[in-house]
Coordinates of C-alpha atoms and ligand atoms in Angstrom, one line a residue:
M1 CA 117.4 97.3 108.6
C2 CA 120.8 96.9 107.1
G3 CA 124.0 99.0 107.1
I4 CA 125.6 100.3 103.9
V5 CA 129.1 101.8 103.3
G6 CA 130.7 103.1 100.2
Y7 CA 134.0 104.9 99.4
I8 CA 135.4 106.6 96.3
G9 CA 138.7 108.5 96.5
H10 CA 142.5 108.1 96.8
R11 CA 142.8 105.8 99.8
E12 CA 142.5 102.0 100.0
A13 CA 138.8 101.4 100.2
Y14 CA 138.8 98.0 102.0
P15 CA 139.8 99.1 105.5
I16 CA 137.4 102.0 105.4
V17 CA 134.5 99.7 104.3
I18 CA 135.3 97.0 106.9
K19 CA 135.7 99.4 109.8
G20 CA 132.5 101.2 108.7
L21 CA 130.5 98.0 108.5
K22 CA 131.6 97.1 112.1
R23 CA 130.2 100.4 113.2
L24 CA 127.0 99.7 111.5
E25 CA 126.6 96.2 112.7
Y26 CA 124.0 97.3 115.2
R27 CA 121.7 97.7 112.1
G28 CA 121.9 93.9 111.4
Y29 CA 124.4 91.2 111.4
D30 CA 122.9 88.3 109.5
S31 CA 125.4 88.5 106.7
A32 CA 128.0 90.9 105.2
G33 CA 129.7 91.6 101.9
V34 CA 132.1 93.8 100.1
M35 CA 132.8 94.9 96.5
L36 CA 136.1 96.5 95.5
Y37 CA 137.2 98.0 92.2
D38 CA 141.0 98.2 91.5
G39 CA 141.0 99.9 88.1
S40 CA 140.3 96.8 86.1
D41 CA 138.4 94.2 88.1
L42 CA 135.2 94.2 90.1
K43 CA 135.8 91.8 93.1
V44 CA 133.0 90.6 95.5
S45 CA 133.2 88.7 98.7
K46 CA 130.3 87.9 100.9
T47 CA 129.2 85.6 103.6
K48 CA 126.6 84.7 106.1
G49 CA 127.5 85.9 109.6
K50 CA 129.2 89.0 111.0
V51 CA 131.6 91.5 109.6
S52 CA 134.5 89.6 111.3
D53 CA 133.5 86.5 109.3
L54 CA 133.6 88.6 106.1
E55 CA 137.0 90.0 107.0
E56 CA 138.3 86.5 107.5
R57 CA 136.8 85.2 104.3
S58 CA 137.5 88.2 102.0
T59 CA 141.2 88.5 102.8
K60 CA 141.6 84.9 101.6
E61 CA 139.1 85.1 98.7
I62 CA 139.9 88.3 96.9
S63 CA 142.7 90.9 96.6
T64 CA 141.6 93.7 98.8
S65 CA 143.3 96.5 96.8
G66 CA 141.2 99.2 95.2
T67 CA 140.2 102.8 95.8
I68 CA 136.5 102.3 95.2
G69 CA 134.5 100.0 97.5
M70 CA 131.1 99.2 98.9
G71 CA 130.0 97.1 101.8
H72 CA 126.8 95.8 103.4
T73 CA 125.8 94.3 106.7
R74 CA 122.4 92.7 106.4
W75 CA 119.4 92.3 108.6
A76 CA 117.5 89.8 106.4
T77 CA 114.0 90.6 105.1
H78 CA 113.6 88.8 101.8
G79 CA 115.4 85.5 101.7
V80 CA 117.1 83.7 104.6
P81 CA 120.5 84.9 105.8
N82 CA 123.0 82.9 103.7
D83 CA 125.9 83.7 101.4
V84 CA 123.9 84.0 98.2
N85 CA 121.3 86.4 99.7
S86 CA 124.1 88.6 101.0
H87 CA 124.8 91.9 99.4
P88 CA 126.4 93.2 97.1
H89 CA 124.3 91.8 94.3
L90 CA 125.5 91.8 90.7
S91 CA 123.4 92.3 87.6
N92 CA 123.2 89.5 85.0
S93 CA 126.0 91.0 82.9
G94 CA 128.2 91.3 86.0
N95 CA 128.8 95.0 85.2
L96 CA 126.6 96.5 88.0
A97 CA 126.9 96.0 91.7
I98 CA 124.4 97.2 94.3
I99 CA 124.0 97.4 98.0
H100 CA 120.6 98.2 99.4
N101 CA 119.0 98.9 102.8
G102 CA 115.2 98.7 102.6
I103 CA 112.4 96.7 101.0
I104 CA 111.2 96.7 97.4
E105 CA 107.6 95.9 97.9
N106 CA 106.6 95.3 94.3
Y107 CA 109.7 93.1 93.5
E108 CA 107.6 90.1 92.6
P109 CA 105.8 91.5 89.5
L110 CA 109.1 93.2 88.5
K111 CA 111.0 89.9 88.8
K112 CA 108.4 88.1 86.7
E113 CA 108.7 90.7 84.0
L114 CA 112.5 90.5 84.0
I115 CA 112.4 86.6 83.9
N116 CA 110.1 86.9 80.9
R117 CA 112.8 89.2 79.3
G118 CA 115.4 86.5 79.9
Y119 CA 116.9 87.5 83.2
T120 CA 118.0 84.9 85.8
F121 CA 118.3 85.2 89.5
K122 CA 120.6 83.6 92.0
S123 CA 119.2 84.9 95.2
D124 CA 115.7 85.3 96.8
T125 CA 116.2 89.0 97.4
D126 CA 114.3 92.0 96.2
T127 CA 117.7 93.8 95.7
E128 CA 118.8 91.5 92.9
V129 CA 115.6 92.4 91.1
L130 CA 116.4 96.1 91.5
V131 CA 119.9 95.8 90.1
N132 CA 118.7 93.9 87.1
L133 CA 115.9 96.3 86.5
I134 CA 118.5 99.1 86.4
E135 CA 120.5 97.0 83.9
D136 CA 117.5 96.4 81.8
V137 CA 116.6 100.1 81.7
Q138 CA 120.2 100.9 80.8
K139 CA 120.2 98.4 77.9
K140 CA 116.7 99.1 76.6
D141 CA 116.9 102.9 76.6
G142 CA 120.7 103.2 76.1
L143 CA 121.0 105.3 79.3
K144 CA 123.9 106.2 81.5
L145 CA 124.0 104.7 85.0
G146 CA 122.5 107.7 86.9
K147 CA 119.6 108.1 84.5
A148 CA 119.0 104.4 84.5
V149 CA 118.9 104.3 88.3
Q150 CA 116.4 107.2 88.3
V151 CA 114.1 105.5 85.7
A152 CA 114.2 102.2 87.5
L153 CA 113.5 103.8 90.9
N154 CA 110.4 105.5 89.5
Q155 CA 109.1 102.0 88.9
V156 CA 109.6 100.6 92.4
V157 CA 107.4 100.8 95.4
G158 CA 109.0 100.5 98.8
A159 CA 112.0 101.8 100.7
Y160 CA 115.6 102.1 99.9
A161 CA 119.0 103.5 100.5
I162 CA 121.2 102.2 97.6
C163 CA 124.7 102.5 96.2
V164 CA 125.1 101.3 92.6
F165 CA 128.5 100.9 90.8
D166 CA 129.0 100.3 87.1
K167 CA 132.4 98.9 86.1
N168 CA 132.0 100.6 82.7
K169 CA 131.8 104.0 84.6
P170 CA 134.3 103.5 87.3
D171 CA 134.7 107.0 88.5
E172 CA 131.3 107.2 90.1
I173 CA 128.9 105.7 92.5
V174 CA 125.2 106.4 92.2
V175 CA 123.2 106.7 95.5
A176 CA 119.6 107.3 96.2
R177 CA 117.3 107.3 99.2
L178 CA 113.6 106.8 100.0
G179 CA 112.7 105.8 103.6
S180 CA 116.1 104.5 104.6
P181 CA 118.9 106.8 105.7
L182 CA 121.9 107.8 103.6
A183 CA 124.7 110.1 104.5
I184 CA 127.5 111.3 102.2
G185 CA 130.8 112.4 103.8
V186 CA 132.6 115.0 101.7
G187 CA 136.4 115.0 101.9
E188 CA 139.2 116.4 99.9
N189 CA 138.6 114.7 96.5
E190 CA 137.1 111.7 98.2
F191 CA 133.5 110.7 99.2
F192 CA 132.2 108.4 101.9
I193 CA 128.7 107.0 101.7
A194 CA 127.0 105.3 104.7
S195 CA 123.7 104.6 106.6
D196 CA 124.9 107.0 109.2
A197 CA 128.0 109.1 109.6
S198 CA 129.9 106.8 112.0
P199 CA 131.9 105.1 109.2
F200 CA 133.6 108.4 108.2
I201 CA 133.7 110.5 111.3
E202 CA 137.5 110.3 111.5
Y203 CA 138.0 111.3 107.8
T204 CA 135.7 114.3 107.5
S205 CA 133.2 116.3 109.5
N206 CA 131.3 117.5 106.4
A207 CA 128.2 115.5 105.7
I208 CA 125.3 115.7 103.4
Y209 CA 122.2 113.8 104.4
L210 CA 120.1 112.8 101.4
E211 CA 116.4 113.5 101.9
D212 CA 113.7 111.1 100.8
E213 CA 113.3 110.8 97.0
E214 CA 116.7 112.3 96.3
M215 CA 119.6 110.8 94.4
A216 CA 123.2 111.8 93.7
I217 CA 126.0 110.8 91.4
V218 CA 129.1 110.8 93.6
R219 CA 131.9 111.4 91.1
L220 CA 135.6 112.0 91.6
H221 CA 136.9 115.5 90.6
K222 CA 133.3 116.8 90.2
P223 CA 131.0 118.8 92.5
L224 CA 128.2 116.7 94.0
K225 CA 124.8 117.1 92.2
I226 CA 121.7 116.1 94.0
R227 CA 118.5 115.5 92.1
K228 CA 114.9 114.7 92.8
I229 CA 114.2 111.2 91.6
K230 CA 110.7 112.0 90.5
D231 CA 111.1 115.1 88.4
D232 CA 114.9 115.4 87.9
S233 CA 115.0 118.9 89.5
L234 CA 118.3 119.9 91.1
V235 CA 118.6 120.3 94.8
D236 CA 121.2 122.5 96.6
P237 CA 123.4 120.2 98.6
Y238 CA 123.3 121.2 102.3
V239 CA 126.6 120.3 103.9
Q240 CA 126.3 119.8 107.7
E241 CA 129.2 120.0 110.1
L242 CA 129.1 116.9 112.3
Q243 CA 129.2 117.7 116.0
M244 CA 128.9 114.2 117.3
N245 CA 131.3 111.7 118.7
L246 CA 131.5 108.2 117.4
E247 CA 129.5 106.6 120.2
Q248 CA 126.6 109.0 119.9
I249 CA 126.4 108.5 116.1
E250 CA 126.1 104.8 116.4
K251 CA 123.2 105.4 118.6
G252 CA 121.7 107.8 116.0
G253 CA 122.2 110.7 118.4
Y254 CA 120.4 109.1 121.3
D255 CA 122.2 108.6 124.6
H256 CA 121.3 105.0 124.7
F257 CA 120.1 102.3 122.4
M258 CA 117.1 101.8 124.6
L259 CA 115.9 105.4 124.1
K260 CA 116.6 105.2 120.4
E261 CA 114.5 102.0 120.2
I262 CA 111.7 103.6 122.2
Y263 CA 111.6 106.4 119.7
E264 CA 111.7 104.0 116.7
Q265 CA 108.4 102.5 117.6
P266 CA 106.1 104.6 115.4
N267 CA 108.2 103.5 112.4
V268 CA 108.7 99.9 113.3
I269 CA 105.0 99.3 114.1
K270 CA 104.3 100.7 110.7
D271 CA 106.9 98.4 109.2
T272 CA 105.3 95.5 110.9
Y273 CA 101.9 96.0 109.3
R274 CA 103.0 97.6 106.1
G275 CA 102.1 95.3 103.1
R276 CA 100.0 93.1 105.4
L277 CA 97.2 95.2 106.5
H278 CA 94.9 96.7 103.9
S279 CA 92.3 98.8 105.7
T280 CA 90.3 99.8 102.6
T281 CA 89.8 96.3 101.3
G282 CA 89.7 94.7 104.7
I283 CA 92.4 92.2 103.7
I284 CA 95.1 91.0 106.2
Q285 CA 97.8 89.3 104.3
M286 CA 100.2 87.2 106.4
A287 CA 101.5 84.3 104.4
G288 CA 102.3 82.2 107.5
V289 CA 98.8 82.6 108.8
E290 CA 97.1 82.1 105.4
D291 CA 99.1 78.9 104.7
N292 CA 97.9 77.5 108.1
L293 CA 94.5 79.1 108.5
E294 CA 92.7 75.8 108.8
K295 CA 94.9 74.7 111.6
F296 CA 94.1 77.8 113.6
L297 CA 90.4 77.6 112.8
N298 CA 90.2 73.9 113.8
A299 CA 92.2 74.3 117.0
D300 CA 90.7 73.3 120.3
R301 CA 92.8 76.0 121.9
I302 CA 95.8 78.2 121.3
L303 CA 98.7 77.9 123.7
I304 CA 101.1 80.8 123.9
I305 CA 104.6 80.1 125.2
A306 CA 107.3 82.8 125.7
C307 CA 109.6 84.4 128.3
G308 CA 109.9 87.9 129.8
T309 CA 108.6 90.7 127.7
S310 CA 107.5 88.3 125.0
W311 CA 105.3 86.5 127.6
H312 CA 103.7 89.8 128.4
A313 CA 102.9 90.3 124.7
G314 CA 101.4 86.8 124.8
L315 CA 99.1 87.9 127.7
V316 CA 97.9 90.8 125.6
A317 CA 97.3 88.4 122.8
E318 CA 95.2 86.1 125.0
Y319 CA 92.8 88.9 125.6
I320 CA 92.7 90.0 122.0
I321 CA 92.4 86.5 120.4
E322 CA 89.7 85.4 122.8
E323 CA 87.7 88.6 122.4
F324 CA 88.1 88.9 118.6
A325 CA 88.2 85.3 117.4
R326 CA 86.6 83.4 120.3
I327 CA 89.3 80.7 120.4
P328 CA 90.3 79.7 123.9
V329 CA 93.9 80.8 124.7
E330 CA 96.3 79.8 127.5
V331 CA 99.6 81.6 128.1
E332 CA 102.5 79.8 129.7
Y333 CA 106.1 80.6 130.7
A334 CA 108.2 78.5 128.4
S335 CA 110.4 77.5 131.3
E336 CA 107.4 76.1 133.3
F337 CA 105.7 74.5 130.3
R338 CA 108.7 72.5 129.3
Y339 CA 109.1 70.8 132.7
R340 CA 105.5 70.2 133.8
N341 CA 104.4 67.4 131.6
P342 CA 101.7 69.6 130.0
I343 CA 98.7 68.1 128.2
I344 CA 99.2 68.8 124.5
T345 CA 97.3 67.3 121.6
P346 CA 97.5 67.5 117.8
K347 CA 94.4 69.7 118.0
D348 CA 96.4 72.4 119.9
V349 CA 98.1 75.3 118.1
V350 CA 101.1 76.7 119.9
I351 CA 102.3 80.2 119.3
A352 CA 105.9 80.8 120.4
I353 CA 106.9 84.4 120.8
S354 CA 110.5 85.6 120.9
Q355 CA 112.4 88.7 119.9
S356 CA 115.7 87.0 119.5
G357 CA 114.4 83.6 118.3
E358 CA 117.2 82.1 120.4
T359 CA 115.7 81.8 123.9
A360 CA 116.6 78.4 125.2
D361 CA 113.5 77.7 127.3
T362 CA 111.2 78.8 124.4
L363 CA 113.1 76.6 122.0
A364 CA 112.8 73.6 124.3
A365 CA 109.1 74.2 124.8
I366 CA 108.6 74.3 121.1
K367 CA 110.4 71.0 120.6
L368 CA 108.2 69.4 123.3
A369 CA 105.0 70.7 121.8
K370 CA 106.1 69.4 118.4
E371 CA 106.9 66.0 119.8
K372 CA 103.3 65.8 121.2
G373 CA 101.9 66.6 117.8
A374 CA 101.0 70.2 118.1
F375 CA 101.3 72.7 115.3
V376 CA 103.8 75.4 116.4
F377 CA 103.7 79.0 115.0
G378 CA 106.6 81.4 115.7
V379 CA 106.4 85.2 116.2
C380 CA 110.0 86.3 116.0
N381 CA 112.0 89.4 115.2
V382 CA 115.3 87.9 114.1
V383 CA 115.0 86.4 110.7
G384 CA 116.5 82.9 110.3
S385 CA 116.8 82.5 114.1
S386 CA 116.6 79.1 115.7
I387 CA 113.0 79.5 116.8
S388 CA 111.9 80.8 113.3
R389 CA 113.5 77.6 111.8
E390 CA 112.2 75.2 114.4
T391 CA 108.5 76.3 114.1
N392 CA 106.1 74.9 111.6
G393 CA 105.1 78.4 110.4
G394 CA 105.4 81.9 111.5
A395 CA 105.2 85.7 111.1
Y396 CA 108.1 88.0 111.6
T397 CA 107.9 91.3 113.5
H398 CA 109.8 94.0 111.6
A399 CA 111.3 95.8 114.6
G400 CA 114.8 95.8 113.3
P401 CA 117.7 94.9 115.5
E402 CA 117.0 95.5 119.2
I403 CA 120.2 96.2 121.0
G404 CA 119.1 97.5 124.4
V405 CA 118.7 94.6 126.7
A406 CA 115.4 95.9 127.9
S407 CA 112.9 95.0 125.2
T408 CA 110.8 97.9 124.0
K409 CA 110.0 98.0 120.3
A410 CA 110.0 94.2 120.2
F411 CA 107.0 94.3 122.6
T412 CA 104.9 96.7 120.6
T413 CA 105.6 95.0 117.2
Q414 CA 104.8 91.6 118.7
I415 CA 101.4 93.0 119.8
T416 CA 101.0 94.4 116.3
V417 CA 101.5 91.0 114.7
L418 CA 99.3 89.2 117.2
T419 CA 96.5 91.7 116.8
M420 CA 96.6 91.3 113.0
M421 CA 96.5 87.5 113.5
A422 CA 93.5 87.8 115.8
L423 CA 91.7 90.0 113.3
R424 CA 92.4 87.6 110.5
L425 CA 91.0 84.7 112.5
A426 CA 88.0 86.8 113.5
K427 CA 87.3 87.5 109.9
A428 CA 87.5 83.9 108.9
K429 CA 85.3 82.8 111.8
G430 CA 82.8 85.7 111.5
T431 CA 83.2 86.5 115.2
L432 CA 83.5 90.3 114.8
S433 CA 80.9 92.4 113.0
N434 CA 82.0 93.9 109.7
S435 CA 82.0 97.4 111.2
D436 CA 84.1 96.4 114.2
Y437 CA 86.5 94.6 112.0
F438 CA 87.1 97.6 109.7
R439 CA 87.2 99.9 112.7
Y440 CA 90.0 97.9 114.2
L441 CA 92.0 97.8 111.0
Q442 CA 91.7 101.6 110.7
E443 CA 92.6 102.1 114.3
L444 CA 95.7 99.9 114.0
E445 CA 96.8 102.1 111.1
L446 CA 96.5 105.1 113.3
I447 CA 98.7 103.6 116.1
P448 CA 102.1 104.9 114.8
E449 CA 100.8 108.5 114.9
K450 CA 99.4 108.0 118.4
V451 CA 102.7 106.4 119.6
L452 CA 104.5 109.5 118.2
E453 CA 102.1 111.6 120.2
A454 CA 102.6 109.4 123.3
L455 CA 106.4 110.0 122.9
N456 CA 105.7 113.7 123.8
T457 CA 105.3 112.5 127.4
N458 CA 109.1 112.2 127.6
D459 CA 109.5 115.5 129.5
I460 CA 106.8 114.8 132.1
S461 CA 108.1 111.3 132.5
K462 CA 111.5 112.7 133.2
E463 CA 110.1 115.1 135.8
I464 CA 108.3 112.3 137.5
A465 CA 111.4 110.1 137.3
A466 CA 113.4 112.8 139.2
I467 CA 110.8 112.7 142.0
Y468 CA 110.8 108.9 142.5
K469 CA 114.3 107.9 141.4
D470 CA 115.2 107.0 145.0
A471 CA 112.2 104.8 145.7
S472 CA 112.9 101.3 146.9
N473 CA 109.6 99.8 145.6
C474 CA 107.0 100.5 143.1
L475 CA 103.6 99.0 142.2
Y476 CA 102.1 98.9 138.7
L477 CA 98.4 98.4 138.4
G478 CA 96.2 97.9 135.4
R479 CA 93.0 96.0 134.4
G480 CA 92.0 94.0 131.4
Y481 CA 94.2 94.7 128.4
N482 CA 96.4 96.8 130.6
F483 CA 97.1 94.2 133.3
P484 CA 99.9 92.8 131.1
V485 CA 101.1 96.3 130.5
A486 CA 101.4 96.8 134.3
L487 CA 103.6 93.6 134.4
E488 CA 105.7 94.9 131.5
G489 CA 106.1 98.4 133.2
A490 CA 107.3 96.7 136.4
L491 CA 109.7 94.5 134.5
K492 CA 111.2 97.5 132.7
L493 CA 111.7 99.4 135.9
K494 CA 113.3 96.5 137.8
E495 CA 115.6 95.3 135.1
I496 CA 117.3 98.6 134.3
S497 CA 117.0 100.6 137.5
Y498 CA 117.2 97.7 140.0
I499 CA 114.2 99.1 141.9
H500 CA 111.9 96.4 143.2
A501 CA 108.6 96.6 141.2
E502 CA 105.5 94.5 141.0
G503 CA 102.7 94.5 138.5
Y504 CA 99.2 93.5 139.5
P505 CA 95.7 93.4 138.2
A506 CA 94.3 96.6 139.9
A507 CA 91.5 94.7 141.6
E508 CA 93.9 92.1 143.2
M509 CA 95.5 94.9 145.2
K510 CA 93.0 94.5 148.0
H511 CA 93.9 90.8 148.3
G512 CA 97.3 91.5 149.7
P513 CA 99.5 94.2 148.1
I514 CA 97.5 97.0 149.6
A515 CA 99.3 96.2 152.8
L516 CA 102.5 97.7 151.2
I517 CA 100.9 101.1 150.5
D518 CA 102.1 104.1 152.5
E519 CA 103.3 107.6 151.7
K520 CA 106.6 106.2 150.4
M521 CA 105.1 103.8 147.8
P522 CA 104.7 105.1 144.2
V523 CA 101.9 103.4 142.5
V524 CA 101.7 103.6 138.7
V525 CA 98.1 103.1 137.6
I526 CA 97.1 102.6 134.0
A527 CA 93.7 104.2 133.7
P528 CA 92.8 105.0 130.1
K529 CA 89.2 106.1 129.4
Q530 CA 88.3 102.9 127.5
G531 CA 88.2 99.7 129.4
H532 CA 87.4 99.4 133.1
Y533 CA 87.8 103.1 133.9
D534 CA 85.3 103.4 136.8
K535 CA 86.7 100.3 138.5
V536 CA 90.2 101.6 138.2
V537 CA 89.1 105.0 139.6
S538 CA 87.8 103.1 142.7
N539 CA 91.2 101.4 143.0
I540 CA 92.9 104.8 142.8
Q541 CA 90.7 106.0 145.6
E542 CA 91.7 103.0 147.7
I543 CA 95.4 103.9 147.2
K544 CA 94.8 107.5 147.9
S545 CA 93.1 106.9 151.2
R546 CA 96.2 105.0 152.3
S547 CA 98.5 107.9 151.3
G548 CA 100.1 106.1 148.4
K549 CA 101.6 108.3 145.6
I550 CA 99.7 107.9 142.4
I551 CA 101.2 108.3 139.0
A552 CA 98.3 107.8 136.5
I553 CA 98.4 107.1 132.8
V554 CA 95.2 108.7 131.5
T555 CA 93.5 109.5 128.3
K556 CA 94.0 113.1 127.1
G557 CA 91.4 115.4 128.6
D558 CA 90.7 113.1 131.6
V559 CA 89.2 115.1 134.6
Q560 CA 88.3 112.5 137.2
V561 CA 91.6 110.8 137.7
K562 CA 93.5 114.1 137.5
E563 CA 91.7 115.2 140.7
L564 CA 92.9 112.2 142.6
A565 CA 96.4 111.5 141.2
D566 CA 99.6 113.1 142.3
H567 CA 100.9 113.1 138.7
V568 CA 99.1 112.3 135.4
I569 CA 100.6 111.4 132.1
E570 CA 98.2 112.0 129.2
I571 CA 98.1 109.8 126.2
P572 CA 96.0 109.8 123.0
E573 CA 92.8 107.8 123.0
T574 CA 92.4 104.5 121.2
S575 CA 90.2 101.4 121.7
D576 CA 90.6 99.3 124.7
A577 CA 92.0 96.4 122.8
L578 CA 94.7 98.5 121.1
S579 CA 95.5 100.6 124.2
P580 CA 98.6 98.5 125.3
L581 CA 100.4 99.9 122.2
I582 CA 100.0 103.4 123.6
T583 CA 99.9 103.0 127.4
T584 CA 103.3 101.1 127.4
I585 CA 105.1 104.1 125.9
P586 CA 105.2 106.4 129.0
L587 CA 106.1 103.4 131.2
Q588 CA 109.1 102.7 129.0
L589 CA 110.1 106.4 129.2
L590 CA 109.6 106.5 133.0
S591 CA 111.8 103.5 133.7
Y592 CA 114.4 104.8 131.2
H593 CA 114.7 108.1 133.0
I594 CA 114.7 106.6 136.5
A595 CA 117.6 104.3 135.5
V596 CA 119.6 107.1 133.9
L597 CA 119.1 109.3 137.0
R598 CA 120.3 106.5 139.2
G599 CA 123.4 106.2 137.1
C600 CA 122.6 102.7 135.8
N601 CA 123.9 101.1 132.7
V602 CA 120.7 101.3 130.8
D603 CA 121.6 99.3 127.7
Q604 CA 123.5 96.6 129.5
P605 CA 121.9 96.1 132.9
R606 CA 123.8 94.0 135.4
N607 CA 123.4 90.2 135.2
L608 CA 121.4 90.3 132.0
A609 CA 122.0 89.3 128.4
K610 CA 120.1 90.2 125.3
S611 CA 119.3 86.7 124.3
V612 CA 119.1 84.0 127.0
T613 CA 120.4 81.0 125.2
V614 CA 121.0 79.0 128.4
E615 CA 118.4 77.6 130.9
Ligands
LIG1 O1 114.3 87.1 122.8 P1 113.1 86.8 123.6 O2 111.9 87.6 123.3 O3 112.7 85.3 123.6 O4 113.5 87.1 125.1 C1 112.7 86.9 126.2 C2 113.2 87.6 127.4 O5 114.5 87.1 127.7 C3 113.3 89.1 127.2 O6 112.0 89.6 126.9 C4 113.7 89.7 128.5 O7 112.8 89.5 129.5 C5 114.0 91.2 128.3 N1 115.2 91.6 129.0 C6 112.9 92.1 128.8 O8 113.1 93.4 128.6

């Protein structure tokens, strides 16, 4: 995810672009850059770091005058976050400038072809390939910018929202979209372009949202024309009147970042397996795993270290890796591991899981494991983070920036990565039958759709939240793959609503926690059809006979639990191993609504920080 901003009109572009980038920084803040055109010169300034760093640098580096400008705030995908990989990128002639939000999946063959044709590249990005492809088309076919962009886009596979400027055609910016958002603000003889409407809300309330596979030439003194990229047909521009205030827009219309991030899960899970999982050929392609396959296959055991929600994802991975790949797995809190003189040998593989990649305890545990000779593999969300740099190899989740302090989409994308890893190892070891292996690949591909369906439980979750919002305690129970989900559900509730909550393996209840159960105790039971259903039904009966209030997460169409529970939340069916990706959704929604109804600050809960960089 990245943020893009553009301006063409009669005002000074620089302040509009910088302010706009600050509003889009939630989309990524690895690096930032700006391009300005002042009637004769095309000026670019870019830097690793935040928009404030760009501001400091650009005011010293370039003259900031000009009524045409483009800016970018980056969440790195291809190439580490550094100055060179920052956008805008220029074509080899220096005439074209581009900003891009998205991923060009087939950039490697395109790059090879361009290199063969004499092009050179300064950065590691897919975007620099695209701008040179456009230039190449322009030169080869003698086309104007708009047409050249269209021809080039018809050759790329992937996702994009782009702005392209040609200094030989300085009265226009060409924009296009596929998969990444792009809004055009229409003012009085001026246009604003941005990833969402927040950068231009104070200048105009008229916005056009490009649809997928559409492009437009945004030209001064001319009406805006929108065309289909594929067949060049004209589309009637639909101008929307913006109703939202600034704060809402930054959250994409959601009341809180947490809710927005919960709803992003179908897309980010897909982003996480896209290009890696090929269900028809049975190939799982994860460079970090492939490069170190022997290490995993020869490992005596896998040790997973993490904190908080990432630790819960690690517990799910323990079940999956042991079941699929038959490699012994242990999961440890990083904070305990680092101080307990653990036995680690060079035959151990350590997997460190972290959304932020900056968690101090996890970082220290990684250093310790490396000192003892273990191979350390990172599963991180933030590209270029300390943990991703400190580990010997790794695989990124593609959740995009997670701003809400309560982790949601990080959890499901971590499980997605770890499941793909388990499947890859199982394939190499032959520990899963061919039919099971292909079945899991296909099921994983169906998860985004099922998560989308699970999000339909929002209303019922809200109703249940209203009933239990004043509870002082809450128990979460699950078995097998859903025991870690119970822990995660309890963590979500306590951290944002400040209600005391505990997660337990359902069968452990009778060893103590059952003493807590009375008519005031809500008990959330995760009871999908697959897994240890009958055992969980018995646990539900035990709670019922002690007058506990049962909120059950069940598979659609369930009959047995429905008869016993006070409330049921129905979710779509999937296999036991993949069920945490679905069962966790209503638990996120339930805690979100309880916290909102209690008037808590959902995105910034008290005493917490998004990344815990101290012990
Ligand atoms: O960035 P990390 O994944 O390393 O962070 C670990 C924990 O601090 C984090 O998961 C924390 O528990 C969240 N607030 C949970 O929602």
